[in-house]
Short mmCIF file of C-alpha atoms and ligand atoms in Angstrom, two decimals:
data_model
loop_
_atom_site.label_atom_id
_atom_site.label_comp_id
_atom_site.label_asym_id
_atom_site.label_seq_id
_atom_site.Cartn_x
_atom_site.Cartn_y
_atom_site.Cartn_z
CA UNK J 1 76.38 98.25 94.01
CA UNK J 2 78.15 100.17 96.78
CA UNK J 3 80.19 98.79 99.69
CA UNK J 4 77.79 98.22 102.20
CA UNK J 5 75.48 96.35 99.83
CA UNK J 6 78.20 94.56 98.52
CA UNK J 7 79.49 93.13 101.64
CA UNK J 8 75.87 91.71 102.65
CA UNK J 9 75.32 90.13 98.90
CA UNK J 10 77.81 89.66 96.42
CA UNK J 11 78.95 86.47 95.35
CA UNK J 12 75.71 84.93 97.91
CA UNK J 13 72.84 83.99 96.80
CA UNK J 14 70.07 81.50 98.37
CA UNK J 15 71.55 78.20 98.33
CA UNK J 16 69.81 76.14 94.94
CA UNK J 17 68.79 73.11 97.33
CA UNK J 18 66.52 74.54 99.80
CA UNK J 19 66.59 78.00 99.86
CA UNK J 20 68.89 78.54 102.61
CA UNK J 21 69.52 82.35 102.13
CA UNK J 22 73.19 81.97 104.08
CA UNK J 23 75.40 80.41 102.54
CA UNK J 24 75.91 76.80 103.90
CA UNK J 25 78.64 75.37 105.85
CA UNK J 26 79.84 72.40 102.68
CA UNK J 27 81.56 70.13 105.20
CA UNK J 28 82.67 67.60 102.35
CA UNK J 29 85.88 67.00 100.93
CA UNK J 30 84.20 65.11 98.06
CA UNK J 31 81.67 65.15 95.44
CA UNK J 32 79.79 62.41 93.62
CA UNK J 33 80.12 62.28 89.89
CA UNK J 34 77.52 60.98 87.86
CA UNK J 35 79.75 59.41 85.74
CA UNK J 36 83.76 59.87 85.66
CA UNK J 37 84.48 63.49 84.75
CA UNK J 38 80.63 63.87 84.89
CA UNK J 39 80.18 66.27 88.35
CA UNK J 40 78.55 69.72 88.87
CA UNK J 41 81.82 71.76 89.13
CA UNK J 42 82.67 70.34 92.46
CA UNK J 43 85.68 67.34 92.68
CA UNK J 44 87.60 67.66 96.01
CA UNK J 45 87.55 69.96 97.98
CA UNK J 46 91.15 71.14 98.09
CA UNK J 47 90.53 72.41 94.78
CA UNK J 48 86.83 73.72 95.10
CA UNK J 49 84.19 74.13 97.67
CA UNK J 50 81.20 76.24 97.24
CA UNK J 51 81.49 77.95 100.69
CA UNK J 52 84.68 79.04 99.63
CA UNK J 53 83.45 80.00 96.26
CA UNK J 54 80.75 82.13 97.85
CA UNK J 55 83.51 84.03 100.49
CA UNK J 56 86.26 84.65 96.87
CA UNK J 57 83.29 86.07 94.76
CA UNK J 58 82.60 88.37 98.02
CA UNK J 59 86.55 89.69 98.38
CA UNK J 60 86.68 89.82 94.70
CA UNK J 61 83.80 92.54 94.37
CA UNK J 62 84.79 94.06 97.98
CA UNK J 63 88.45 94.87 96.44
CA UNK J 64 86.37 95.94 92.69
CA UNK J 65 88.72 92.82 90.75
CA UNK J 66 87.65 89.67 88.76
CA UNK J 67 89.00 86.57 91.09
CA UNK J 68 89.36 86.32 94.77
CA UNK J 69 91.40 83.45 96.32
CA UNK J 70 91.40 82.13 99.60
CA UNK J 71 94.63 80.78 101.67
CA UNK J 72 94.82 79.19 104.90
CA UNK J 73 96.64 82.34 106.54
CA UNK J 74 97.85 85.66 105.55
CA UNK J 75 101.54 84.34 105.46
CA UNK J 76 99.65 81.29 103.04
CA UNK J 77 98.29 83.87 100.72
CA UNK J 78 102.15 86.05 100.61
CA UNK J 79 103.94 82.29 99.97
CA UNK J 80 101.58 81.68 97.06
CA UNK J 81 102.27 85.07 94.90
CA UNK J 82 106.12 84.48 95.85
CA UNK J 83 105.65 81.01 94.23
CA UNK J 84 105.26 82.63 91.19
CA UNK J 85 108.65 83.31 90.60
CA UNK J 86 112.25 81.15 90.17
CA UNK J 87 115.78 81.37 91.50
CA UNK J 88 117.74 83.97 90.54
CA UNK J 89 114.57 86.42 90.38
CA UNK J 90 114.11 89.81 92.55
CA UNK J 91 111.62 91.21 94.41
CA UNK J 92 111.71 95.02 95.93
CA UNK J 93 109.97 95.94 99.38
CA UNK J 94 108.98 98.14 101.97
CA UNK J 95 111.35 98.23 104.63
CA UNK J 96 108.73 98.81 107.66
CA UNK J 97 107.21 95.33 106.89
CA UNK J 98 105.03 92.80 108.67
CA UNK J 99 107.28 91.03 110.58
CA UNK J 100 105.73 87.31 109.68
CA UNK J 101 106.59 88.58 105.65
CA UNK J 102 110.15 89.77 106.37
CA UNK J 103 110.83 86.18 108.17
CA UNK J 104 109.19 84.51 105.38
CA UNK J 105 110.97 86.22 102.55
CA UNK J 106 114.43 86.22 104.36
CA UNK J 107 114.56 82.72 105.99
CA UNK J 108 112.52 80.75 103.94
CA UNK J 109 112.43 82.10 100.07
CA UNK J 110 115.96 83.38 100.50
CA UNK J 111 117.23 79.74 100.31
CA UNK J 112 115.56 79.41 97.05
CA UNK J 113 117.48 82.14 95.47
CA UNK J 114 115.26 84.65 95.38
CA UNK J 115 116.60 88.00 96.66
CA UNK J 116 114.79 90.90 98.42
CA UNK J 117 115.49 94.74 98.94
CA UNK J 118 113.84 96.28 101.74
CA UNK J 119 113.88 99.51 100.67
CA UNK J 120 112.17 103.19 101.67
CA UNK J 121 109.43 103.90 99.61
CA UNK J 122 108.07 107.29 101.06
CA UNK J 123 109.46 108.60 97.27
CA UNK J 124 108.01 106.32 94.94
CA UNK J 125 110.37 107.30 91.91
CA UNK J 126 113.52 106.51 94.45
CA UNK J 127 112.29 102.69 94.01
CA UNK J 128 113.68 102.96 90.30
CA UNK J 129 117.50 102.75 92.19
CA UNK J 130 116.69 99.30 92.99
CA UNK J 131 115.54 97.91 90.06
CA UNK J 132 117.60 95.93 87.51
CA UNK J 133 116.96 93.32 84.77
CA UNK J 134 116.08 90.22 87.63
CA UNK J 135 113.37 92.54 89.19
CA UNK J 136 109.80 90.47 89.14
CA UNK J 137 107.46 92.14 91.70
CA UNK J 138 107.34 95.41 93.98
CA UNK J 139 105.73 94.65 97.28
CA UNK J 140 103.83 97.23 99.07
CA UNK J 141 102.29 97.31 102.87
CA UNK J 142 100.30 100.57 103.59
CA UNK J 143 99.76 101.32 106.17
CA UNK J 144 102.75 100.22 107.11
CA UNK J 145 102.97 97.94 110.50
CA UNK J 146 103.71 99.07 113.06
CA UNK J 147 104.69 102.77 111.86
CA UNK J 148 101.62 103.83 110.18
CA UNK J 149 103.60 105.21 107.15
CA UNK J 150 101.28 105.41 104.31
CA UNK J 151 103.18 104.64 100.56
CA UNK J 152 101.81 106.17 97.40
CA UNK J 153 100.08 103.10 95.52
CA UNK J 154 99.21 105.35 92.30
CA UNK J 155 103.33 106.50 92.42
CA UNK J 156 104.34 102.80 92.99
CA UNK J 157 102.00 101.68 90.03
CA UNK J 158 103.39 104.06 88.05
CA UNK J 159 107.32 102.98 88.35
CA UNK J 160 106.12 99.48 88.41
CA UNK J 161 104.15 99.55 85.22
CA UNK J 162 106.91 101.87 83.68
CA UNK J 163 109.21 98.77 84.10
CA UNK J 164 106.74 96.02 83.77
CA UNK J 165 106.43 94.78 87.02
CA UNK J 166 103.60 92.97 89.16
CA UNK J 167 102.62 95.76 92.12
CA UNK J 168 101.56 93.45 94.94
CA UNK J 169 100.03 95.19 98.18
CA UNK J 170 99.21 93.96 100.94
CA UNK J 171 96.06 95.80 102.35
CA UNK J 172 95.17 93.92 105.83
CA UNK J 173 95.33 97.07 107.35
CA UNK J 174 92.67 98.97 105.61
CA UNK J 175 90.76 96.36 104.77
CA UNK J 176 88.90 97.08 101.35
CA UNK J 177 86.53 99.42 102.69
CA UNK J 178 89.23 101.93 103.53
CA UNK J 179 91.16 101.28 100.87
CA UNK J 180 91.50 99.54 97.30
CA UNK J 181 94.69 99.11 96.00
CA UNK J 182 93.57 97.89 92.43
CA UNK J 183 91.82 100.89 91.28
CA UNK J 184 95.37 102.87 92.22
CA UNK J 185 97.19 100.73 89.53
CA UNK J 186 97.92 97.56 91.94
CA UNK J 187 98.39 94.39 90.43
CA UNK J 188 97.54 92.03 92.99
CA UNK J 189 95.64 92.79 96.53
CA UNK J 190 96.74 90.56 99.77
CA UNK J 191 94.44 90.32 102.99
CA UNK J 192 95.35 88.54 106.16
CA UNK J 193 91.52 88.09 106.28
CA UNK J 194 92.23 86.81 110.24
CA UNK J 195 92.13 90.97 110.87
CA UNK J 196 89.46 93.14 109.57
CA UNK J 197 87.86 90.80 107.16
CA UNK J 198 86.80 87.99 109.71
CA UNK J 199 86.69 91.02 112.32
CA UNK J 200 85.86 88.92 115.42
CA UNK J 201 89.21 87.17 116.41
CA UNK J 202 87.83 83.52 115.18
CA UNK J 203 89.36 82.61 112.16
CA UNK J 204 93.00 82.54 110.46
CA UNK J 205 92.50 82.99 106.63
CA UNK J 206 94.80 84.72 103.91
CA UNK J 207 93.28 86.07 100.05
CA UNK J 208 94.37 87.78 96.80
CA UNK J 209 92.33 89.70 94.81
CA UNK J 210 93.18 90.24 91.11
CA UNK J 211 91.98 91.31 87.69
CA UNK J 212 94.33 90.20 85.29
CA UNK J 213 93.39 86.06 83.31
CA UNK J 214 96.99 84.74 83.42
CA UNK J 215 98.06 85.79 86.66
CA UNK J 216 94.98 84.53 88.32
CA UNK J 217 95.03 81.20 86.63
CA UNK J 218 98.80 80.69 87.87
CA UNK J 219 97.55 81.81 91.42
CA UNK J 220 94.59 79.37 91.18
CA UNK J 221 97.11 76.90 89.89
CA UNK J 222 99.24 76.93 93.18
CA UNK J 223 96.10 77.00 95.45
CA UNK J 224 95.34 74.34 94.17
CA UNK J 225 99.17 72.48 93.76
CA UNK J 226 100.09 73.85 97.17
CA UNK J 227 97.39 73.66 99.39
CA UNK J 228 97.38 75.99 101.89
CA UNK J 229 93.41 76.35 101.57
CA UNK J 230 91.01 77.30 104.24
CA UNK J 231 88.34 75.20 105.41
CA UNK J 232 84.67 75.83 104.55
CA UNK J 233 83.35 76.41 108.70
CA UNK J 234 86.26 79.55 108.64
CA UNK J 235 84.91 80.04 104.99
CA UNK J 236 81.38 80.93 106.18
CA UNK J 237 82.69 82.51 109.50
CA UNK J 238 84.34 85.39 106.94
CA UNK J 239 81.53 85.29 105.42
CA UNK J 240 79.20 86.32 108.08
CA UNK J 241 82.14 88.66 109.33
CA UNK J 242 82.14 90.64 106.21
CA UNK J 243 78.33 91.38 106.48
CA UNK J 244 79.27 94.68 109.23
CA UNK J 245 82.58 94.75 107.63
CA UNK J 246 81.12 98.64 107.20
CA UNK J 247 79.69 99.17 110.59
CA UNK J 248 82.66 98.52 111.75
CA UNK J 249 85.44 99.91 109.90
CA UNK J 250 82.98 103.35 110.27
CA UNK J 251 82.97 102.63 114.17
CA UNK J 252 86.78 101.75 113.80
CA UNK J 253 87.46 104.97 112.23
CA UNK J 254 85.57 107.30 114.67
CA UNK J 255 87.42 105.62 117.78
CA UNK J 256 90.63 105.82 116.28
CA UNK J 257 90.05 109.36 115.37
CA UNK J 258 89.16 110.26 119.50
CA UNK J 259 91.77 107.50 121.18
CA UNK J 260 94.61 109.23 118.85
CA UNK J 261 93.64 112.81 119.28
CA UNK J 262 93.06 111.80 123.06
CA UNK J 263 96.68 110.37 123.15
CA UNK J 264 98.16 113.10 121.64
CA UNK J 265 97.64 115.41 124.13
CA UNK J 266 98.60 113.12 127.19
CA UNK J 267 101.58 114.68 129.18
CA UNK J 268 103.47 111.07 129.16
CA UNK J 269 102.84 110.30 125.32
CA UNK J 270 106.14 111.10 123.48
CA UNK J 271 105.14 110.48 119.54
CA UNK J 272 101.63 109.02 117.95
CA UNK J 273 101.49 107.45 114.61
CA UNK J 274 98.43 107.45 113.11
CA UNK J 275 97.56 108.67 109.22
CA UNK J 276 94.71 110.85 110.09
CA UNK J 277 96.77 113.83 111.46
CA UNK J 278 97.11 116.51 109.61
CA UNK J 279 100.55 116.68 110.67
CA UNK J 280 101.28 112.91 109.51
CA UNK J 281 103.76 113.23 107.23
CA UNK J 282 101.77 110.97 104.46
CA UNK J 283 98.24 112.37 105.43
CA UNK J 284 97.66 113.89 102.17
CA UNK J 285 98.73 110.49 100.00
CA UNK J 286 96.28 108.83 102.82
CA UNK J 287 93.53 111.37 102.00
CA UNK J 288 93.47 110.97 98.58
CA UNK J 289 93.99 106.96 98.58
CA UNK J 290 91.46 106.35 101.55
CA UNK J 291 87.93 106.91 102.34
CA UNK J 292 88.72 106.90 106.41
CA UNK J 293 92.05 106.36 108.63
CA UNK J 294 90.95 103.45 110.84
CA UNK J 295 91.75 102.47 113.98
CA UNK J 296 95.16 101.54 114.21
CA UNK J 297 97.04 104.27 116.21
CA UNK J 298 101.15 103.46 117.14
CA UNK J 299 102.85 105.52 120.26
CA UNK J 300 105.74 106.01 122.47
CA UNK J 301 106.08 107.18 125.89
CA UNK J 302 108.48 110.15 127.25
CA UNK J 303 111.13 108.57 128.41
CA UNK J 304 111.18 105.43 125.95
CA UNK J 305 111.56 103.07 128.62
CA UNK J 306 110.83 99.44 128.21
CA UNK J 307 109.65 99.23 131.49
CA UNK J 308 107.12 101.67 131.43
CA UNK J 309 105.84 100.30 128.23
CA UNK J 310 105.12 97.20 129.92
CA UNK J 311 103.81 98.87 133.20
CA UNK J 312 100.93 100.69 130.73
CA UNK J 313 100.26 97.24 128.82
CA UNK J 314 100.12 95.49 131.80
CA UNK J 315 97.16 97.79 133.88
CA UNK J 316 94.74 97.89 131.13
CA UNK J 317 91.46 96.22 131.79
CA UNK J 318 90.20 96.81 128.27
CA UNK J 319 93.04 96.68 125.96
CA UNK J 320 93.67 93.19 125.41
CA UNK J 321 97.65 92.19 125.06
CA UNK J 322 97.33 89.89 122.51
CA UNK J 323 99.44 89.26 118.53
CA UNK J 324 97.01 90.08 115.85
CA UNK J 325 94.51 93.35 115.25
CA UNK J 326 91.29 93.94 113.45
CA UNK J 327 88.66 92.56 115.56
CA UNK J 328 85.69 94.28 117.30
CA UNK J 329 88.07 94.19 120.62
CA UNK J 330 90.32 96.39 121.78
CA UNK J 331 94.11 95.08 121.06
CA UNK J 332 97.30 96.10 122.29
CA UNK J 333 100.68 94.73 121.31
CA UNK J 334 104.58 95.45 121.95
CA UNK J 335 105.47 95.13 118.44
CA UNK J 336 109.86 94.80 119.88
CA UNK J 337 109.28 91.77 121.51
CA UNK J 338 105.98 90.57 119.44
CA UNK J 339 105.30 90.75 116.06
CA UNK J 340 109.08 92.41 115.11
CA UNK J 341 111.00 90.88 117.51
CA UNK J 342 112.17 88.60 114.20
CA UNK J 343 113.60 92.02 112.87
CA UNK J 344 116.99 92.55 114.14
CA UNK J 345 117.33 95.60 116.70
CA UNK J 346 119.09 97.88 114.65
CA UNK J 347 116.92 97.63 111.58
CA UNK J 348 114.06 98.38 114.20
CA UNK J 349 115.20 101.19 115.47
CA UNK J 350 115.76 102.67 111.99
CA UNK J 351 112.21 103.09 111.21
CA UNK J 352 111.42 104.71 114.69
CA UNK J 353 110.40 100.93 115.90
CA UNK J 354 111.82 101.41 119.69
CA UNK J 355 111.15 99.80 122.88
CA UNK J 356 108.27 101.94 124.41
CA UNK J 357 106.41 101.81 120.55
CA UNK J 358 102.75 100.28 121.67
CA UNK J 359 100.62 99.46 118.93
CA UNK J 360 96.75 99.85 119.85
CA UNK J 361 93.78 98.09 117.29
CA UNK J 362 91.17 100.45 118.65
CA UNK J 363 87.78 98.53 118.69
CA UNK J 364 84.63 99.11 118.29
CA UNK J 365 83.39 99.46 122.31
CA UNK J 366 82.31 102.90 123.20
CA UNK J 367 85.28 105.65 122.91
CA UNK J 368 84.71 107.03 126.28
CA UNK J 369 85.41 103.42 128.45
CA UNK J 370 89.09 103.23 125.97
CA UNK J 371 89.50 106.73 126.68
CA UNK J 372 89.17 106.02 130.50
CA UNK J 373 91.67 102.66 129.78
CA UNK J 374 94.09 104.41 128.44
CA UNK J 375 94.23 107.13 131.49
CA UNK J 376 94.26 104.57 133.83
CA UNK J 377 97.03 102.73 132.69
CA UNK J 378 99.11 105.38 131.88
CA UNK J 379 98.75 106.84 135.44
CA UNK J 380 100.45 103.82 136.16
CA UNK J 381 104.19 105.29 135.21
C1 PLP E 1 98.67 89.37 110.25
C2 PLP E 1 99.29 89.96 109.05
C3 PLP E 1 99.82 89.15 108.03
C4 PLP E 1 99.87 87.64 108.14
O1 PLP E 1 98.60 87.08 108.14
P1 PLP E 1 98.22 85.72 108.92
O2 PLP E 1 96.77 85.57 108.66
O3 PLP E 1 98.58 85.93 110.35
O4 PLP E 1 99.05 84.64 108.31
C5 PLP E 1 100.35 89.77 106.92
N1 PLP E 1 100.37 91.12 106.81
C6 PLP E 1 99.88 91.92 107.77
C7 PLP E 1 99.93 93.40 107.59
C8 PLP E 1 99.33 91.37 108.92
O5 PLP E 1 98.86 92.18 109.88
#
């Protein structure tokens, strides 16, 4: 099947009891058993739930793997895979990293011994520097947030493999119908499904998508043990989300293609990130690893004052200042002081994250109304 029929059918079918051709909403935490140990695949609902069942067979085939499984957030999906390893063990990343998964790996898996390098990877082979006998797991973000730096994934699969490690990537910002990071060699594929996946700004979910038996049982294993698992109302929400996951990431694409080109040429605009360029420094690894470049555009303002940044965020009507990205809306954020402002200053500034940076997640309203937005507020300064 291709994507578009995928997202409207796989891992749905009419439900057995009545027909129901969407997938219901299984608000039970238990199941009856015939007799004990007797029961139709279905214990508690921590463990399984056949809404959730239905959204993990739908990521698994969206992302072209073998398992899908679903967290409670992004940041519960990232804590799961980092469960899989012990003190003592080492784990290499990008350096222009969500902010929530630098906090998490630096304040919270730090104190259990397990040590991270936040390292450049716009050179996949220069990884190899960083790599010594401890090394468990590379972990990848592309497009980078809020830079729009696209990594290699083939090149990164390639060192990783060469030195048997897991690849992980975390692809919330392509979503899998820009991008799938297990046909490029990537062991294991992350979603914050609260962005493109759910799409409409209702739900907070996380999911991995894998191929390989062993790793997918452990996965399962801590679902399960943990339990950070999403309900089955947010369940069927994704679902239903995932049905114009297409639409939109083709209505995403075109808008991001006009707001950034439009940007580009404003007198006031200093720099604009966004992988579709031809100038981007990545654009040819982001041609050849994605089918479009999406809507999420990055840019800074002559000047690089704070103040005006705030001044332009402050008079739109349509760009929404709000954490988060991915829905049909229109988004803007102040990465500094919002989703980085847990990365120190210095570090920031090091991957071109300064104080007039504004991230836009272009949405899916009609180009020329954002294009109108955009001069508006920035008439402003
Ligand atoms: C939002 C986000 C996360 C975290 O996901 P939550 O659902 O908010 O927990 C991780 N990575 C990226 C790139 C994100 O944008």
């Amino acid at each position: 099947m291709k994507f578009g029929t995928k997202a409207i059918h796989a891992g749905v079918a009419p439900d057995p009891s009545t027909g129901a051709i969407m997938t219901p909403i299984y608000q039970t935490s238990t199941y009856v058993q015939r007799s004990p140990g007797d029961h139709q695949g279905y214990e508690y609902s921590r463990t399984h739930n056949p809404t959730r069942t239905a959204l993990q067979d739908n990521l698994a085939a969206l992302e072209n793997g073998k398992y899908g499984i679903c967290f409670s957030s992004g940041l519960g999906a990232i804590d799961a895979v980092v469960k899989l390893f012990s003190p003592g063990d080492e784990i290499i990343s990008t350096n222009d990293l969500y902010g929530g998964t630098y906090r998490l790996f630096t304040k919270v898996f730090e104190r259990y011994g397990i040590k991270f390098h936040f390292v450049p990877m716009g050179d996949p082979e220069s990884i190899a520097d960083y790599i010594n006998e401890n090394t468990k797991m590379i972990w990848v973000e592309t497009p980078t947030n809020p830079m729009m730096n696209i990594i290699d994934i083939a090149g990164v699969a390639k060192v990783a493999k060469a030195h048997q490690l897991i690849l992980a990537v975390d692809n919330t910002f392509a979503s899998p119908y820009l991008q799938n990071p297990l046909d490029q060699g990537a062991d294991i594929v992350m979603h914050s499904v609260t962005k493109y996946l759910g799409g409409h700004s209702d739900v907070v979910m996380g999911a991995l998508v894998l191929n390989d038996d062993e790793l997918a049982s452990k996965l399962v294993f801590i679902q399960n043990a943990c339990g950070a698992t999403p309900g089955p109302q947010d369940c069927f929400l994704v679902l239903r989300g995932i049905k114009t996951l297409h639409l939109r990431m083709e209505r995403h694409s075109q808008n991001g293609k006009t707001i950034a080109a439009y940007l580009k040429n404003h007198p006031k605009v200093a720099k604009v990130y966004w992988p579709g360029f031809e100038d981007h420094p990545n654009h040819d690894i982001a041609k050849k690893q994605m089918r479009d470049f999406g809507g999420m555009i990055s840019f800074t303002l002559v000047g690089n004052k704070l103040e005006d940044a705030k001044t332009v965020m402050e008079n739109f009507k349509l760009f929404a200042l709000a954490e988060s990205l991915g829905g049909v809306e229109s988004l803007c954020g102040h990465p500094a002081s919002m989703t980085h402002a847990s990365i120190p200053k210095e570090e920031r500034e090091k991957v071109g994250l300064v104080d007039s940076l504004i991230r836009l997640s272009v949405g899916v309203e009609d180009a020329e109304d954002l294009k109108q937005d955009l001069a508006n507020a920035l008439s402003k300064i």
